[in-house]
């Protein structure tokens, strides 16, 4: 109450619900068993920490009305940015605030990891429009359980900054030593080679353009090819790391993806059996991880894919969103070294779907697809002894096309 007896408009931080309160209540209601630490082989750079989560509050309201020690608000470098939030802060704080503004470096998470003992609570004050976004982003940096930490791992951005959460700009890291090019320990030849190899490789030595201008173009969506490739590689490495750590035995047991022999050109043959992919019954993210786990070492050299569409149903149809995600996630070597994709026993519907997908979504794949109506055609590109065929594929082909004879002429399509 204020001196006149009216209710105070200011909000006491201690009365606000914590970040983990609603989550823990939901977990209790659903009776989910928490994941033990021993079960987790790979950890997020922002691991689950109950002590840090206890300091976090997500609150929908005006930050200027919080009864707290300090307020941090986004601004420009000169701290003169004007917006409804900053104006509200200045109005309630008084004229002295402009002379005392300080910049808080690094992300909140990294700051709490280093200086958390000095803070009791951190409140993210958001508007109604921002609340949904923060509900999705906060679990990436403040996971409330080991399960949530694992689920959030693939969605972390490629660049998470340094140990203090600050963005790292390599172009600004110009090394200046007492004796440039000469290591502190002259006997360390390896160190000398490393120091000498650095000379002339920096952006400054190559007389590159305005680094800040380049970064602005990247933020505006005008991403250079080299920067895009580097960002994509970091993202793929994160998926690969998770694929190597996760238990994917349930996906492997489906026998939907396996390596067999080589084609007529000596290239590795990989087989995908569509009927063995129960799309509606499995975790498709784990299926993507399994594909990466199996294919990473295969894709380093030329290979071909054989996809058996034989006897697939609606329950086995991979939707275009999943295929687009797979195509976007995998490393460039997958696309570069894939020399042919044999689509065996296609239906009219699958041909139409494939045409639309390769025409409007991933056009780089279109020229590599070969529709194969019979095993006879397939064997003109891959010898029969070099490919392991599922029994139902052999039975279907014999029923539809008759038994295979080696005297049949090769198909011009292959």
Coordinates of N, CA and C in Angstrom, one line a residue, residues 171-327:
X171 N 37.5 -12.3 -36.7 CA 38.2 -11.2 -37.4 C 38.7 -10.1 -36.5
X172 N 38.2 -10.0 -35.3 CA 38.7 -9.0 -34.3 C 39.8 -9.5 -33.4
X173 N 40.1 -10.8 -33.5 CA 41.1 -11.4 -32.6 C 42.5 -11.3 -33.2
X174 N 43.0 -10.1 -33.3 CA 44.3 -9.9 -33.8 C 45.4 -10.2 -32.7
X175 N 46.2 -11.2 -32.9 CA 47.2 -11.5 -31.9 C 48.4 -10.6 -32.0
X176 N 48.7 -9.9 -30.9 CA 49.9 -9.1 -30.8 C 50.8 -9.6 -29.7
X177 N 51.9 -10.1 -30.0 CA 52.8 -10.6 -28.9 C 54.1 -9.8 -28.9
X178 N 54.9 -10.1 -27.9 CA 56.2 -9.3 -27.7 C 57.1 -9.5 -28.9
X179 N 57.1 -10.8 -29.4 CA 57.9 -11.1 -30.6 C 57.0 -11.9 -31.5
X180 N 56.3 -11.2 -32.4 CA 55.4 -11.9 -33.3 C 56.1 -13.0 -34.1
X181 N 55.4 -14.2 -34.1 CA 56.0 -15.3 -34.9 C 57.0 -16.1 -34.1
X182 N 57.4 -15.7 -32.9 CA 58.4 -16.5 -32.2 C 57.7 -17.0 -30.9
X183 N 57.7 -18.3 -30.6 CA 57.1 -18.8 -29.4 C 57.9 -18.5 -28.2
X184 N 57.2 -18.6 -27.0 CA 57.9 -18.3 -25.8 C 58.9 -19.4 -25.5
X185 N 58.7 -20.6 -25.9 CA 59.6 -21.7 -25.7 C 60.2 -22.1 -27.1
X186 N 61.4 -21.6 -27.3 CA 62.0 -21.8 -28.7 C 62.2 -23.3 -29.0
X187 N 62.2 -24.1 -28.0 CA 62.5 -25.6 -28.2 C 61.2 -26.3 -28.7
X188 N 60.1 -25.6 -28.6 CA 58.8 -26.2 -29.0 C 58.6 -26.0 -30.5
X189 N 59.0 -26.9 -31.3 CA 58.9 -26.7 -32.8 C 57.5 -26.7 -33.2
X190 N 56.6 -27.5 -32.6 CA 55.2 -27.6 -33.0 C 54.6 -26.2 -32.7
X191 N 54.9 -25.6 -31.6 CA 54.3 -24.3 -31.3 C 54.8 -23.2 -32.3
X192 N 56.1 -23.4 -32.7 CA 56.6 -22.4 -33.7 C 55.9 -22.5 -35.0
X193 N 55.7 -23.8 -35.4 CA 54.9 -24.0 -36.7 C 53.5 -23.4 -36.6
X194 N 52.9 -23.6 -35.5 CA 51.5 -23.0 -35.3 C 51.5 -21.5 -35.4
X195 N 52.5 -20.9 -34.7 CA 52.6 -19.4 -34.7 C 52.9 -18.9 -36.1
X196 N 53.8 -19.6 -36.8 CA 54.2 -19.1 -38.1 C 53.1 -19.3 -39.1
X197 N 52.3 -20.4 -38.9 CA 51.3 -20.7 -39.9 C 50.1 -19.7 -39.8
X198 N 50.1 -19.0 -38.6 CA 49.0 -18.0 -38.4 C 49.3 -16.7 -39.2
X199 N 50.6 -16.5 -39.4 CA 51.0 -15.2 -40.1 C 50.4 -15.1 -41.5
X200 N 49.7 -14.0 -41.7 CA 49.2 -13.8 -43.1 C 47.8 -14.4 -43.3
X201 N 47.3 -15.2 -42.3 CA 46.0 -15.9 -42.5 C 44.9 -15.1 -41.9
X202 N 45.2 -14.1 -41.1 CA 44.1 -13.3 -40.5 C 43.5 -12.3 -41.4
X203 N 42.2 -12.0 -41.1 CA 41.5 -11.0 -42.0 C 42.3 -9.7 -42.2
X204 N 42.9 -9.3 -41.1 CA 43.6 -8.0 -41.1 C 44.8 -8.1 -42.1
X205 N 45.6 -9.2 -42.1 CA 46.7 -9.4 -42.9 C 46.3 -9.5 -44.4
X206 N 45.1 -10.1 -44.6 CA 44.6 -10.2 -46.0 C 43.9 -9.0 -46.5
X207 N 43.9 -7.9 -45.7 CA 43.3 -6.7 -46.1 C 41.8 -6.9 -46.5
X208 N 41.1 -7.6 -45.7 CA 39.7 -7.8 -46.0 C 38.9 -6.5 -45.8
X209 N 37.6 -6.5 -46.2 CA 36.8 -5.4 -46.1 C 36.3 -5.2 -44.7
X210 N 35.3 -4.3 -44.5 CA 34.7 -4.0 -43.2 C 34.0 -5.2 -42.6
X211 N 34.6 -5.7 -41.5 CA 34.1 -6.9 -40.9 C 32.7 -6.7 -40.3
X212 N 32.5 -5.5 -39.7 CA 31.2 -5.2 -39.1 C 30.1 -5.1 -40.2
X213 N 30.5 -4.6 -41.4 CA 29.6 -4.5 -42.5 C 29.2 -5.9 -42.9
X214 N 30.2 -6.8 -43.0 CA 29.9 -8.1 -43.4 C 28.9 -8.8 -42.4
X215 N 29.1 -8.6 -41.1 CA 28.2 -9.2 -40.1 C 26.8 -8.6 -40.2
X216 N 26.7 -7.3 -40.6 CA 25.4 -6.7 -40.7 C 24.6 -7.4 -41.9
X217 N 25.4 -7.7 -43.0 CA 24.8 -8.3 -44.1 C 24.3 -9.7 -43.7
X218 N 25.1 -10.4 -42.9 CA 24.7 -11.7 -42.5 C 23.4 -11.7 -41.6
X219 N 23.3 -10.7 -40.7 CA 22.1 -10.5 -39.9 C 20.9 -10.1 -40.7
X220 N 21.1 -9.4 -41.8 CA 20.0 -9.0 -42.7 C 19.6 -10.1 -43.6
X221 N 20.2 -11.3 -43.5 CA 19.8 -12.4 -44.4 C 20.7 -12.5 -45.7
X222 N 21.6 -11.6 -45.9 CA 22.5 -11.7 -47.0 C 23.8 -12.4 -46.7
X223 N 23.6 -13.7 -46.3 CA 24.6 -14.5 -45.8 C 25.5 -15.0 -47.0
X224 N 26.8 -14.8 -46.8 CA 27.8 -15.3 -47.8 C 27.8 -16.8 -47.9
X225 N 28.2 -17.3 -49.0 CA 28.3 -18.8 -49.2 C 29.2 -19.4 -48.2
X226 N 30.4 -18.8 -48.0 CA 31.3 -19.4 -47.0 C 30.8 -19.4 -45.6
X227 N 30.2 -18.3 -45.2 CA 29.6 -18.2 -43.9 C 28.5 -19.2 -43.7
X228 N 27.7 -19.3 -44.7 CA 26.5 -20.3 -44.7 C 27.0 -21.7 -44.5
X229 N 28.1 -22.1 -45.2 CA 28.6 -23.4 -45.2 C 29.2 -23.7 -43.8
X230 N 29.9 -22.7 -43.2 CA 30.5 -22.9 -41.9 C 29.4 -23.0 -40.8
X231 N 28.3 -22.3 -40.9 CA 27.2 -22.4 -40.0 C 26.5 -23.7 -40.1
X232 N 26.3 -24.2 -41.4 CA 25.7 -25.5 -41.6 C 26.5 -26.6 -41.1
X233 N 27.9 -26.5 -41.2 CA 28.8 -27.6 -40.8 C 28.7 -27.7 -39.2
X234 N 28.6 -26.6 -38.5 CA 28.5 -26.6 -37.1 C 27.2 -27.3 -36.7
X235 N 26.1 -26.9 -37.4 CA 24.8 -27.5 -37.0 C 24.9 -29.0 -37.3
X236 N 25.5 -29.5 -38.4 CA 25.5 -30.9 -38.7 C 26.4 -31.6 -37.7
X237 N 27.5 -31.0 -37.3 CA 28.3 -31.7 -36.3 C 27.6 -31.9 -34.9
X238 N 26.7 -31.0 -34.6 CA 25.9 -31.1 -33.4 C 24.9 -32.3 -33.5
X239 N 24.3 -32.5 -34.7 CA 23.5 -33.6 -34.9 C 24.3 -34.9 -34.9
X240 N 25.5 -34.9 -35.5 CA 26.3 -36.1 -35.6 C 26.7 -36.5 -34.2
X241 N 27.1 -35.5 -33.3 CA 27.5 -35.8 -32.0 C 26.3 -36.5 -31.2
X242 N 25.1 -36.0 -31.4 CA 24.0 -36.6 -30.7 C 23.7 -38.0 -31.3
X243 N 23.8 -38.2 -32.6 CA 23.6 -39.5 -33.2 C 24.5 -40.5 -32.7
X244 N 25.8 -40.1 -32.4 CA 26.8 -41.1 -31.9 C 26.5 -41.4 -30.4
X245 N 25.9 -40.5 -29.7 CA 25.7 -40.7 -28.3 C 24.3 -41.4 -27.9
X246 N 23.4 -41.3 -28.8 CA 22.0 -41.8 -28.5 C 21.9 -43.3 -28.8
X247 N 21.0 -43.9 -28.0 CA 20.7 -45.3 -28.2 C 19.7 -45.4 -29.3
X248 N 20.1 -45.9 -30.5 CA 19.2 -46.0 -31.7 C 18.9 -47.4 -32.1
X249 N 19.1 -48.3 -31.1 CA 18.9 -49.8 -31.4 C 17.5 -50.1 -31.9
X250 N 16.5 -49.3 -31.4 CA 15.1 -49.6 -31.8 C 14.9 -49.3 -33.3
X251 N 15.6 -48.2 -33.8 CA 15.5 -47.9 -35.2 C 16.3 -48.8 -36.0
X252 N 17.5 -49.2 -35.5 CA 18.3 -50.2 -36.3 C 17.6 -51.5 -36.5
X253 N 16.8 -51.9 -35.5 CA 16.1 -53.2 -35.6 C 15.1 -53.3 -36.7
X254 N 14.7 -52.1 -37.2 CA 13.7 -52.1 -38.3 C 14.3 -52.6 -39.6
X255 N 15.6 -52.5 -39.7 CA 16.3 -52.9 -41.0 C 15.8 -52.1 -42.2
X256 N 15.6 -50.9 -41.9 CA 15.1 -50.0 -43.0 C 16.2 -49.3 -43.8
X257 N 17.4 -49.3 -43.2 CA 18.6 -48.8 -43.9 C 19.8 -49.6 -43.7
X258 N 20.4 -50.1 -44.7 CA 21.6 -50.9 -44.6 C 22.5 -50.8 -45.8
X259 N 23.8 -51.2 -45.5 CA 24.8 -51.2 -46.6 C 24.9 -52.6 -47.2
X260 N 25.0 -52.6 -48.5 CA 25.1 -53.9 -49.2 C 26.4 -53.8 -50.0
X261 N 26.4 -54.2 -51.3 CA 27.7 -54.3 -52.1 C 28.0 -53.0 -52.8
X262 N 28.4 -53.2 -54.1 CA 28.8 -52.0 -54.9 C 28.1 -52.1 -56.3
X263 N 28.0 -51.0 -56.9 CA 27.3 -51.0 -58.3 C 28.4 -51.3 -59.3
X264 N 28.0 -51.2 -60.6 CA 28.9 -51.5 -61.7 C 30.1 -50.5 -61.8
X265 N 30.0 -49.4 -61.1 CA 31.1 -48.4 -61.1 C 31.9 -48.5 -59.8
X266 N 31.6 -49.5 -59.0 CA 32.4 -49.7 -57.8 C 32.0 -48.8 -56.6
X267 N 30.8 -48.2 -56.7 CA 30.3 -47.3 -55.7 C 29.5 -48.0 -54.7
X268 N 29.6 -47.6 -53.4 CA 28.9 -48.3 -52.3 C 27.4 -48.1 -52.5
X269 N 26.6 -49.2 -52.3 CA 25.2 -49.3 -52.4 C 24.5 -49.3 -51.1
X270 N 23.7 -48.3 -50.8 CA 22.9 -48.2 -49.6 C 21.4 -48.5 -49.9
X271 N 20.8 -49.3 -49.1 CA 19.4 -49.7 -49.4 C 18.5 -49.1 -48.3
X272 N 17.3 -48.5 -48.8 CA 16.3 -48.0 -47.9 C 15.0 -48.8 -48.2
X273 N 14.4 -49.5 -47.2 CA 13.2 -50.3 -47.4 C 12.0 -49.5 -46.9
X274 N 11.2 -48.9 -47.7 CA 10.1 -48.1 -47.3 C 9.1 -48.8 -46.4
X275 N 8.9 -50.1 -46.7 CA 7.9 -50.8 -46.0 C 8.3 -51.0 -44.5
X276 N 9.6 -50.9 -44.2 CA 10.1 -51.2 -42.9 C 10.1 -49.9 -42.0
X277 N 9.5 -48.8 -42.5 CA 9.5 -47.6 -41.8 C 8.1 -47.2 -41.3
X278 N 7.7 -47.6 -40.1 CA 6.4 -47.3 -39.6 C 6.3 -45.9 -39.1
X279 N 6.1 -45.0 -40.0 CA 6.2 -43.5 -39.7 C 5.4 -43.1 -38.5
X280 N 4.2 -43.7 -38.4 CA 3.3 -43.3 -37.3 C 3.6 -43.9 -36.0
X281 N 4.6 -44.8 -36.0 CA 4.9 -45.5 -34.7 C 6.2 -45.2 -34.1
X282 N 7.1 -44.6 -34.9 CA 8.5 -44.3 -34.4 C 8.7 -42.8 -34.2
X283 N 9.8 -42.5 -33.5 CA 10.2 -41.2 -33.4 C 11.1 -40.8 -34.6
X284 N 10.5 -39.9 -35.4 CA 11.2 -39.6 -36.7 C 12.5 -38.8 -36.5
X285 N 12.6 -38.1 -35.4 CA 13.9 -37.5 -35.1 C 15.0 -38.5 -34.8
X286 N 14.6 -39.6 -34.2 CA 15.6 -40.7 -34.0 C 15.9 -41.3 -35.3
X287 N 14.9 -41.4 -36.2 CA 15.2 -42.0 -37.5 C 16.2 -41.1 -38.3
X288 N 16.1 -39.8 -38.1 CA 17.0 -38.9 -38.8 C 18.4 -39.0 -38.1
X289 N 18.5 -39.2 -36.8 CA 19.8 -39.4 -36.2 C 20.4 -40.7 -36.6
X290 N 19.6 -41.8 -36.8 CA 20.1 -43.0 -37.2 C 20.7 -42.9 -38.7
X291 N 19.9 -42.2 -39.5 CA 20.4 -42.0 -40.9 C 21.8 -41.3 -40.9
X292 N 22.0 -40.3 -40.1 CA 23.3 -39.6 -40.0 C 24.3 -40.6 -39.4
X293 N 23.9 -41.3 -38.4 CA 24.9 -42.3 -37.7 C 25.4 -43.3 -38.7
X294 N 24.6 -43.8 -39.6 CA 25.0 -44.8 -40.5 C 25.7 -44.2 -41.7
X295 N 25.2 -43.1 -42.2 CA 25.7 -42.6 -43.5 C 26.9 -41.7 -43.4
X296 N 27.2 -41.2 -42.2 CA 28.3 -40.2 -42.1 C 29.6 -40.7 -42.7
X297 N 30.0 -41.9 -42.5 CA 31.3 -42.5 -43.0 C 31.1 -43.0 -44.4
X298 N 29.9 -43.3 -44.8 CA 29.6 -43.8 -46.2 C 29.7 -42.6 -47.2
X299 N 29.2 -41.5 -46.8 CA 29.1 -40.3 -47.7 C 30.4 -39.6 -48.0
X300 N 31.5 -40.1 -47.4 CA 32.8 -39.4 -47.6 C 33.3 -39.7 -49.0
X301 N 32.7 -40.8 -49.7 CA 33.0 -41.1 -51.0 C 31.8 -41.4 -51.8
X302 N 31.9 -41.6 -53.1 CA 30.7 -41.8 -54.0 C 29.9 -43.0 -53.6
X303 N 28.6 -42.8 -53.6 CA 27.7 -43.9 -53.3 C 26.3 -43.7 -54.0
X304 N 25.5 -44.8 -54.0 CA 24.2 -44.7 -54.6 C 23.2 -45.2 -53.6
X305 N 21.9 -44.8 -53.7 CA 20.8 -45.2 -52.8 C 19.8 -46.0 -53.6
X306 N 19.4 -47.1 -53.1 CA 18.3 -47.9 -53.7 C 17.1 -47.8 -52.7
X307 N 16.0 -47.2 -53.1 CA 14.8 -47.1 -52.3 C 13.8 -48.0 -52.8
X308 N 13.4 -49.0 -52.0 CA 12.3 -49.9 -52.3 C 11.0 -49.4 -51.8
X309 N 10.2 -49.0 -52.8 CA 8.8 -48.5 -52.5 C 7.8 -49.6 -52.5
X310 N 8.3 -50.8 -52.6 CA 7.5 -52.0 -52.8 C 6.5 -52.2 -51.6
X311 N 5.2 -52.3 -51.9 CA 4.2 -52.6 -51.0 C 4.1 -51.7 -49.8
X312 N 4.5 -50.4 -50.0 CA 4.4 -49.5 -48.9 C 2.9 -49.0 -48.8
X313 N 2.5 -48.5 -47.6 CA 1.2 -48.0 -47.4 C 1.2 -46.6 -46.9
X314 N 0.1 -46.1 -46.5 CA 0.1 -44.7 -46.0 C 0.9 -44.6 -44.7
X315 N 1.0 -45.7 -44.0 CA 1.7 -45.7 -42.7 C 3.3 -45.7 -42.9
X316 N 3.7 -45.9 -44.2 CA 5.1 -45.9 -44.5 C 5.6 -44.7 -45.3
X317 N 4.7 -43.7 -45.5 CA 5.0 -42.6 -46.4 C 5.8 -41.5 -45.6
X318 N 7.0 -41.2 -46.0 CA 7.8 -40.1 -45.4 C 7.3 -38.8 -46.0
X319 N 6.8 -37.9 -45.1 CA 6.2 -36.7 -45.6 C 7.3 -35.7 -46.0
X320 N 7.0 -34.8 -46.9 CA 7.9 -33.9 -47.5 C 8.7 -33.0 -46.4
X321 N 8.0 -32.7 -45.3 CA 8.7 -31.9 -44.3 C 9.8 -32.6 -43.7
X322 N 9.7 -33.9 -43.4 CA 10.8 -34.7 -42.9 C 11.9 -34.8 -43.9
X323 N 11.6 -35.1 -45.1 CA 12.6 -35.2 -46.2 C 13.4 -33.9 -46.4
X324 N 12.6 -32.8 -46.3 CA 13.3 -31.5 -46.5 C 14.2 -31.2 -45.3
X325 N 13.8 -31.6 -44.1 CA 14.6 -31.4 -42.9 C 15.9 -32.2 -43.0
X326 N 15.7 -33.5 -43.5 CA 16.9 -34.4 -43.6 C 17.8 -33.8 -44.7
X327 N 17.3 -33.3 -45.8 CA 18.1 -32.7 -46.8 C 18.9 -31.5 -46.3

